[in-house]
Coordinates of C-alpha atoms and ligand atoms in Angstrom, one line a residue:
M12 CA 0.0 0.0 0.0
I13 CA 1.1 3.6 -0.7
W14 CA -0.2 6.4 1.5
N15 CA 0.0 9.2 -1.0
P16 CA 0.6 7.8 -4.5
E17 CA 0.2 11.2 -6.1
K18 CA 3.3 12.5 -4.3
E19 CA 5.3 9.3 -3.6
C20 CA 5.0 8.1 -7.2
M21 CA 5.1 11.4 -9.1
S22 CA 7.4 11.5 -12.1
R23 CA 10.9 12.9 -11.5
E24 CA 10.0 15.8 -13.9
Q25 CA 7.0 16.8 -11.9
L26 CA 8.9 16.4 -8.7
H27 CA 11.7 18.6 -10.0
E28 CA 9.1 21.3 -10.8
L29 CA 7.5 21.0 -7.4
Q30 CA 10.9 21.2 -5.7
S31 CA 11.9 24.2 -7.7
E32 CA 8.6 26.0 -6.9
R33 CA 8.9 25.2 -3.2
L34 CA 12.6 26.1 -3.0
V35 CA 11.9 29.6 -4.4
K36 CA 9.1 30.2 -1.9
I37 CA 11.0 28.9 1.2
V38 CA 14.2 30.9 0.3
R39 CA 12.1 34.0 0.0
H40 CA 10.4 33.2 3.4
T41 CA 13.7 32.7 5.2
Y42 CA 15.3 35.8 3.6
D43 CA 12.4 37.9 4.7
N44 CA 12.0 36.5 8.2
V45 CA 15.3 35.2 9.6
P46 CA 18.1 37.7 10.0
M47 CA 20.8 34.9 9.9
Y48 CA 19.7 33.6 6.5
R49 CA 19.4 37.2 5.2
E50 CA 22.9 38.1 6.4
R51 CA 24.4 34.9 5.0
M52 CA 22.8 35.4 1.6
N53 CA 23.8 39.0 1.5
A54 CA 27.4 38.0 2.4
A55 CA 27.4 35.5 -0.5
G56 CA 26.1 38.2 -2.8
L57 CA 22.7 36.5 -3.3
T58 CA 19.2 37.7 -3.2
P59 CA 16.1 35.4 -3.4
D60 CA 15.8 36.4 -7.1
D61 CA 18.9 34.4 -7.8
I62 CA 17.2 31.2 -6.8
K63 CA 15.0 30.2 -9.7
S64 CA 15.0 26.4 -9.6
I65 CA 16.3 23.5 -7.5
E66 CA 19.6 23.5 -9.4
D67 CA 20.4 26.9 -7.8
I68 CA 20.4 25.3 -4.4
S69 CA 24.2 24.8 -4.4
K70 CA 24.6 28.6 -4.5
L71 CA 23.2 28.8 -1.0
P72 CA 25.3 28.8 2.2
F73 CA 25.1 25.8 4.6
T74 CA 23.4 25.8 8.0
T75 CA 25.1 23.9 10.8
K76 CA 24.3 22.5 14.2
K77 CA 26.5 25.3 15.7
D78 CA 24.1 27.8 14.1
L79 CA 21.2 26.2 15.9
R80 CA 23.1 26.5 19.2
D81 CA 24.3 30.1 18.5
Y82 CA 20.7 31.2 17.7
Y83 CA 19.2 29.3 20.7
P84 CA 16.3 29.1 21.4
D85 CA 14.2 30.6 18.6
S86 CA 16.1 33.1 16.5
L87 CA 15.9 30.8 13.5
F88 CA 12.1 30.7 13.6
A89 CA 10.6 32.3 10.6
V90 CA 7.0 33.0 11.8
P91 CA 5.6 34.9 14.8
R92 CA 5.6 32.9 18.0
S93 CA 1.8 32.8 17.9
E94 CA 2.0 30.5 14.8
I95 CA 4.1 27.9 16.6
V96 CA 2.0 25.0 18.0
R97 CA 4.7 22.6 19.1
F98 CA 8.3 22.5 20.4
H99 CA 10.8 19.7 20.5
A100 CA 14.4 19.7 21.6
S101 CA 17.3 17.4 21.1
S102 CA 20.0 17.4 23.6
G103 CA 23.5 17.1 22.4
T104 CA 26.4 15.9 24.5
T105 CA 27.5 19.4 25.3
G106 CA 26.0 22.8 25.8
K107 CA 22.5 24.0 25.0
P108 CA 19.9 21.7 23.3
I109 CA 18.6 22.4 19.9
V110 CA 15.1 23.7 19.9
A111 CA 12.7 23.1 17.0
G112 CA 9.4 24.9 16.6
Y113 CA 6.6 23.7 14.3
T114 CA 3.5 25.4 12.8
A115 CA 0.3 23.5 12.5
H116 CA 1.2 22.9 8.8
D117 CA 4.6 21.6 9.8
V118 CA 3.1 19.1 12.3
E119 CA 0.7 18.0 9.6
N120 CA 3.6 17.5 7.1
W121 CA 5.6 15.6 9.7
S122 CA 2.7 13.2 10.3
E123 CA 2.3 12.9 6.5
G124 CA 5.9 11.6 6.3
T125 CA 5.4 9.2 9.2
A126 CA 2.1 8.0 7.7
R127 CA 3.9 7.3 4.4
C128 CA 6.5 5.2 6.3
L129 CA 4.0 3.2 8.3
T130 CA 1.8 2.5 5.3
A131 CA 4.9 1.3 3.4
Y132 CA 5.5 -1.2 6.2
G133 CA 2.0 -2.6 5.6
A134 CA 0.3 -0.9 8.5
G135 CA -3.2 0.6 8.5
R136 CA -6.6 0.6 10.2
G137 CA -6.9 -2.5 12.3
D138 CA -3.3 -2.5 13.4
T139 CA -2.3 -1.8 17.0
I140 CA 1.0 0.0 17.1
Q141 CA 3.1 0.1 20.2
V142 CA 5.1 3.3 20.4
S143 CA 8.1 2.6 22.6
Y144 CA 10.1 5.6 21.5
G145 CA 10.3 8.1 24.3
Y146 CA 7.5 10.7 24.5
G147 CA 8.5 14.2 25.4
L148 CA 11.1 16.6 24.0
F149 CA 12.5 13.7 21.9
T150 CA 10.6 13.6 18.6
G151 CA 10.4 9.7 18.4
G152 CA 7.3 9.1 20.6
L153 CA 5.0 11.9 19.4
G154 CA 6.2 11.6 15.8
A155 CA 5.4 7.9 15.5
H156 CA 2.2 8.5 17.5
D157 CA 0.9 11.2 15.1
G158 CA 1.7 9.1 12.0
A159 CA 0.0 6.0 13.5
T160 CA -3.1 8.1 14.3
R161 CA -3.1 9.5 10.9
I162 CA -3.4 6.1 9.2
G163 CA -6.2 5.1 11.5
A164 CA -4.2 2.5 13.5
A165 CA -4.7 2.2 17.2
V166 CA -1.8 3.5 19.2
L167 CA -0.4 2.0 22.4
P168 CA 1.7 4.9 23.7
T169 CA 3.9 3.0 26.2
S170 CA 6.9 5.3 25.7
A171 CA 10.3 3.8 26.6
G172 CA 11.0 1.9 29.7
N173 CA 9.1 -0.4 32.1
T174 CA 10.0 -3.4 30.0
S175 CA 7.9 -6.1 31.7
K176 CA 4.7 -3.9 31.4
Q177 CA 5.6 -3.3 27.7
L178 CA 5.7 -7.0 27.1
M179 CA 2.5 -7.7 29.0
L180 CA 0.5 -5.1 27.0
M181 CA 2.1 -6.1 23.7
Q182 CA 0.9 -9.7 24.4
D183 CA -2.5 -8.9 25.9
L184 CA -3.5 -6.3 23.3
G185 CA -2.1 -8.2 20.4
C186 CA 0.1 -5.4 19.1
T187 CA 1.0 -5.8 15.5
G188 CA 3.6 -3.0 15.1
L189 CA 6.5 -1.9 17.3
C190 CA 8.2 1.5 17.0
C191 CA 11.5 1.8 19.0
T192 CA 15.2 2.0 18.7
P193 CA 16.8 -1.2 17.3
S194 CA 18.8 -1.6 20.5
Y195 CA 15.6 -1.5 22.6
A196 CA 14.0 -3.9 20.2
L197 CA 16.9 -6.3 20.8
F198 CA 16.4 -6.0 24.5
L199 CA 12.7 -6.6 24.2
A200 CA 13.4 -9.7 22.1
E201 CA 15.8 -11.0 24.6
E202 CA 13.3 -10.6 27.4
L203 CA 10.6 -12.2 25.4
E204 CA 12.8 -15.2 24.8
K205 CA 13.7 -15.4 28.5
E206 CA 10.1 -15.3 29.5
G207 CA 9.2 -17.9 26.8
L208 CA 6.7 -15.4 25.3
R209 CA 8.0 -15.4 21.8
D210 CA 5.0 -17.4 20.4
K211 CA 2.4 -15.4 22.3
I212 CA 3.0 -12.1 20.5
Q213 CA 1.5 -11.0 17.2
L214 CA 3.9 -8.4 16.0
K215 CA 4.2 -8.2 12.2
F216 CA 6.5 -5.2 11.7
G217 CA 9.0 -3.0 13.5
A218 CA 9.8 0.7 12.7
F219 CA 13.3 1.0 13.9
G220 CA 15.5 4.1 13.8
A221 CA 17.0 7.0 15.8
E222 CA 20.4 5.3 15.8
P223 CA 22.6 3.5 13.2
W224 CA 21.8 -0.2 12.8
T225 CA 23.0 -2.8 10.3
E226 CA 21.7 -5.5 8.0
N227 CA 22.9 -8.2 10.4
M228 CA 20.8 -6.5 13.2
R229 CA 17.8 -6.5 10.8
K230 CA 18.2 -10.3 10.4
E231 CA 18.6 -10.7 14.2
L232 CA 15.5 -8.7 15.0
E233 CA 13.4 -10.3 12.3
S234 CA 14.2 -13.8 13.4
K235 CA 13.9 -13.1 17.1
L236 CA 10.6 -11.2 16.9
G237 CA 9.2 -13.0 13.9
I238 CA 8.6 -9.7 12.1
K239 CA 9.7 -7.6 9.1
A240 CA 12.1 -4.9 10.5
Y241 CA 12.1 -1.6 8.6
D242 CA 14.2 1.5 8.9
I243 CA 12.7 4.9 9.8
Y244 CA 14.9 7.9 9.6
G245 CA 14.7 11.5 10.8
L246 CA 16.2 14.2 12.9
T247 CA 14.7 17.0 15.1
E248 CA 16.1 19.8 13.1
I249 CA 14.3 18.6 9.9
S250 CA 11.1 17.5 11.8
G251 CA 11.6 14.1 13.5
P252 CA 11.0 10.4 12.5
G253 CA 9.5 10.0 9.0
V254 CA 11.9 12.2 6.9
G255 CA 12.1 8.8 5.2
G256 CA 11.4 5.1 5.6
E257 CA 11.9 1.8 3.9
C258 CA 9.3 0.0 1.7
Q259 CA 8.6 -3.7 1.5
C260 CA 11.6 -4.1 -0.8
Q261 CA 13.9 -3.3 2.2
D262 CA 16.5 -2.0 -0.3
G263 CA 17.1 1.6 0.9
T264 CA 15.2 4.3 2.8
H265 CA 13.0 6.4 0.7
L266 CA 13.4 10.1 1.5
W267 CA 10.2 12.2 1.1
E268 CA 11.9 14.6 -1.4
D269 CA 8.8 16.7 -2.0
M270 CA 9.2 18.0 1.6
F271 CA 12.9 17.4 2.4
Y272 CA 15.5 18.0 -0.4
P273 CA 18.6 15.8 0.1
E274 CA 22.1 16.4 -1.1
I275 CA 25.4 14.5 -0.5
I276 CA 28.5 16.6 0.0
D277 CA 32.1 16.0 0.7
P278 CA 32.3 16.7 4.4
A279 CA 35.8 18.2 4.0
T280 CA 35.2 20.5 1.1
G281 CA 31.4 21.0 1.1
E282 CA 31.3 20.2 -2.6
P283 CA 28.3 18.2 -3.9
L284 CA 29.2 14.6 -4.6
P285 CA 27.9 12.5 -7.6
E286 CA 25.1 9.9 -7.1
G287 CA 26.1 6.9 -5.2
K288 CA 29.2 8.4 -3.5
E289 CA 29.3 8.2 0.3
G290 CA 29.4 11.6 2.0
E291 CA 27.5 13.9 4.4
L292 CA 23.8 14.2 4.0
V293 CA 22.4 17.7 3.7
F294 CA 18.7 18.7 3.8
T295 CA 16.7 21.7 2.8
T296 CA 13.1 21.7 4.1
L297 CA 10.9 22.6 1.2
D298 CA 7.6 23.0 3.0
K299 CA 8.3 23.7 6.6
W300 CA 7.5 27.2 7.8
G301 CA 8.2 27.5 11.5
M302 CA 11.9 26.7 11.5
P303 CA 12.9 26.1 7.8
M304 CA 16.4 24.7 7.3
I305 CA 18.4 25.7 4.3
R306 CA 21.2 23.2 3.4
Y307 CA 21.4 21.8 6.9
R308 CA 24.5 19.7 7.4
T309 CA 23.3 16.6 9.3
R310 CA 26.8 15.0 9.8
D311 CA 25.2 11.7 8.9
L312 CA 27.3 9.7 6.4
T313 CA 25.5 7.8 3.6
H314 CA 24.8 7.7 -0.1
L315 CA 21.8 8.2 -2.4
N316 CA 20.4 6.0 -5.1
Y317 CA 18.1 7.6 -7.7
S318 CA 17.2 4.4 -9.6
Q319 CA 13.6 3.4 -9.7
C320 CA 12.5 1.2 -6.8
A321 CA 10.4 -2.0 -7.5
C322 CA 7.7 -0.7 -5.1
G323 CA 6.7 2.0 -7.6
R324 CA 7.8 4.9 -5.5
T325 CA 9.9 7.4 -7.4
M326 CA 11.5 9.0 -4.4
V327 CA 15.2 8.6 -3.9
R328 CA 16.6 5.8 -1.6
M329 CA 19.2 6.5 1.0
G330 CA 21.7 3.8 2.1
R331 CA 22.2 2.8 5.7
I332 CA 23.7 5.6 7.8
L333 CA 27.2 4.5 8.6
G334 CA 27.2 6.9 11.6
R335 CA 27.6 10.5 12.2
S336 CA 30.9 12.0 11.2
D337 CA 31.2 13.0 14.9
D338 CA 30.6 9.4 16.1
M339 CA 33.5 8.1 14.0
L340 CA 36.4 7.1 16.3
I341 CA 40.0 7.4 15.1
V342 CA 41.9 4.7 16.9
R343 CA 45.6 4.4 16.2
G344 CA 44.9 6.5 13.1
V345 CA 42.2 4.1 11.7
N346 CA 38.6 5.2 11.3
V347 CA 36.2 3.0 13.3
F348 CA 32.4 3.2 13.3
P349 CA 30.7 1.4 16.2
S350 CA 28.2 -0.1 13.8
Q351 CA 31.0 -2.1 12.1
V352 CA 31.5 -3.9 15.4
E353 CA 27.8 -4.6 15.6
S354 CA 27.7 -6.1 12.2
I355 CA 30.8 -8.3 12.8
L356 CA 29.4 -9.6 16.1
L357 CA 26.2 -10.7 14.5
E358 CA 28.0 -12.5 11.7
I359 CA 29.3 -15.0 14.3
P360 CA 26.5 -17.2 15.6
E361 CA 27.9 -17.5 19.1
F362 CA 27.9 -13.8 19.8
Q363 CA 25.1 -11.4 20.6
G364 CA 24.6 -7.9 19.2
Q365 CA 25.4 -6.2 22.5
Y366 CA 28.8 -4.5 22.9
F367 CA 30.6 -1.7 24.6
I368 CA 33.8 -0.1 23.3
T369 CA 36.3 1.7 25.5
I370 CA 39.1 3.8 24.0
D371 CA 41.9 5.1 26.1
R372 CA 45.5 6.2 25.6
V373 CA 48.2 4.5 27.6
N374 CA 51.9 5.5 27.1
N375 CA 50.8 7.5 24.0
V376 CA 49.3 4.5 22.3
D377 CA 45.5 4.2 21.8
T378 CA 43.9 1.2 23.5
F379 CA 40.8 -0.4 21.9
D380 CA 38.8 -2.6 24.3
I381 CA 35.5 -4.2 23.5
D382 CA 33.1 -6.0 25.9
V383 CA 31.0 -8.6 24.2
E384 CA 28.5 -11.2 25.2
L385 CA 28.0 -14.8 24.1
R386 CA 24.5 -16.0 23.5
E387 CA 23.2 -17.8 26.6
E388 CA 23.4 -21.2 24.9
F389 CA 27.1 -20.8 24.0
Y390 CA 28.2 -19.4 27.3
T391 CA 30.8 -21.7 28.8
D392 CA 33.5 -21.5 31.5
E393 CA 35.8 -23.7 29.3
I394 CA 38.8 -21.4 28.8
A395 CA 40.1 -23.0 25.6
Q396 CA 36.7 -22.6 24.0
L397 CA 36.4 -19.0 25.1
H398 CA 39.9 -18.3 23.7
R399 CA 38.9 -19.9 20.4
L400 CA 35.9 -17.7 20.1
R401 CA 37.8 -14.6 21.2
D402 CA 40.5 -15.2 18.6
R403 CA 37.9 -15.7 15.9
L404 CA 36.3 -12.4 16.7
V405 CA 39.7 -10.6 16.9
G406 CA 40.6 -12.0 13.4
R407 CA 37.3 -10.7 11.9
I408 CA 37.8 -7.3 13.4
V409 CA 41.4 -7.0 12.2
S410 CA 40.4 -8.0 8.7
V411 CA 37.4 -5.6 8.4
I412 CA 38.5 -2.6 10.5
G413 CA 42.2 -3.0 10.4
I414 CA 43.2 -2.8 14.0
K415 CA 43.4 -5.4 16.8
P416 CA 41.0 -5.0 19.7
N417 CA 41.2 -6.4 23.2
I418 CA 38.1 -8.5 23.5
H419 CA 36.5 -9.2 26.9
I420 CA 33.9 -11.9 26.9
V421 CA 31.5 -10.9 29.7
E422 CA 28.5 -12.8 31.1
P423 CA 25.3 -12.7 29.0
G424 CA 23.1 -9.8 30.2
S425 CA 25.9 -7.8 31.8
I426 CA 26.3 -5.1 29.3
T427 CA 23.9 -2.2 30.1
R428 CA 20.8 -2.4 27.9
S429 CA 19.3 0.8 26.4
M430 CA 15.7 1.9 26.3
G431 CA 16.4 4.6 23.8
K432 CA 19.5 5.5 21.8
A433 CA 22.2 3.1 22.9
K434 CA 25.5 4.3 24.2
H435 CA 28.1 2.0 22.7
V436 CA 31.4 3.9 23.3
E437 CA 33.4 5.5 26.0
D438 CA 36.3 7.5 24.8
K439 CA 38.5 8.3 27.8
R440 CA 41.1 10.1 25.7
K441 CA 38.8 13.2 25.6
F442 CA 39.4 13.7 29.3
K443 CA 43.2 13.5 29.3
Ligands
DLL26 O1 16.4 10.4 16.4 C1 14.4 11.2 15.2 C2 13.9 9.8 15.1 C3 13.1 9.2 16.1 C4 14.2 9.0 14.0 C5 12.7 7.9 15.9 C6 13.8 7.8 13.8 C7 13.0 7.2 14.8 P1 17.4 13.2 16.9 O2 17.3 12.8 18.3 O3 17.4 14.6 16.5 O4 16.1 12.6 16.1 O5 18.6 12.4 16.2 C8 18.8 12.4 14.8 O6 19.8 10.2 14.8 O7 21.0 12.7 12.6 C9 21.1 10.2 12.9 O8 22.4 10.4 13.3 C10 20.4 9.3 13.9 N1 19.3 8.6 13.2 C11 18.0 8.8 13.1 N2 17.4 7.8 12.5 C12 18.3 7.0 12.0 C13 18.3 5.8 11.3 C14 15.7 11.3 16.0 N3 17.2 5.2 10.8 C15 20.0 11.6 14.5 N4 19.5 5.2 11.1 C16 20.3 11.5 13.0 C17 20.7 5.7 11.5 C18 19.6 7.4 12.5 N5 20.7 6.8 12.3

């Protein structure tokens, strides 16, 4: 099923026209109403009249996370405060949070995006969707909630946490859809297994996002929960979950390009990269009026695929997010993304997807330690067997990532489980 075939399947020519029309309007709106955008455009020698079609987008200056912090809380809003009907905020690791403000139209477009995703997963009236993303300033809970309401499904707004109650309600109400982070889904799956409830649930699909996850994690969640596991992508600055989502083909995340225009740039130079090349994702919101974003640098690293998808949607597909450029660890000069470790662990049947990386610097050399767990059924106190498994994992990590970790096999269940976005890394070098 397709929620909005008129938009999701429009020809690329029509889409181009719509994007151009919308870009012209939103650039004019930001120029007239947001001093920062006006000053930046003036400094670049541009006026709104220079922006005539979507091709002109690369003339416009970028917007960054730092700008959102510098103009905290609402100086990038482009409408009077009386037009704002909702706020969300995303807390970074340092300093002030980023505040997003939405008009009624923006909230409606946001739920349109999420409704498109949920429909693509096969959901609709008659489904009961458990929303285990956190409700509150985080966009996950309310974003998924509004999308599920829009398609006429019943929502079970459990929010994150209180796992045993989540599982009881999931079972008793026969929930068919689950929205949460992939790491929380993995934890729920483990608990279901432990309680012997796996056959008592009726889940059909999961909408997983808010953090990077891998194909191997998809396989794991699908087999453990007996579902189809789909990606949902989004970020507070652009709206929230539902900037894009996968379809039944599970071959890339469709981005709703009529509302959010994506580009891939070289993170070092800012130059646009050709189709298919991995780089930093940049968005321009084409139909968002409260806090429009022009060429916002997400720091997410991915690539785009414009070939036609078998599902019939014409909208571009994004590859998996490898991670944020600021999540990338440089250990002994080698680039390491935590999601690479997840993927390798799940390739080896004896290991679980849970892990925790600790980086430190001892005598001027980086240390790279990873705590991992064996699956319950493979856990053993036989030292020789543990060493064999450890060596196998070390060998895989060396061949894929290129550096040798110290692996610590810890007891099943001892790595802290996350209810929201998982924390997989501690980098102690930062404090030295
Ligand atoms: O995480 C919005 C969201 C909620 C998306 C629920 C999906 C589901 P923020 O807290 O602002 O918003 O974090 C946004 O999370 O820039 C990515 O780095 C990461 N992220 C979001 N979705 C995915 C995904 C929400 N599907 C940041 N895959 C983004 C990988 C994701 N990373």
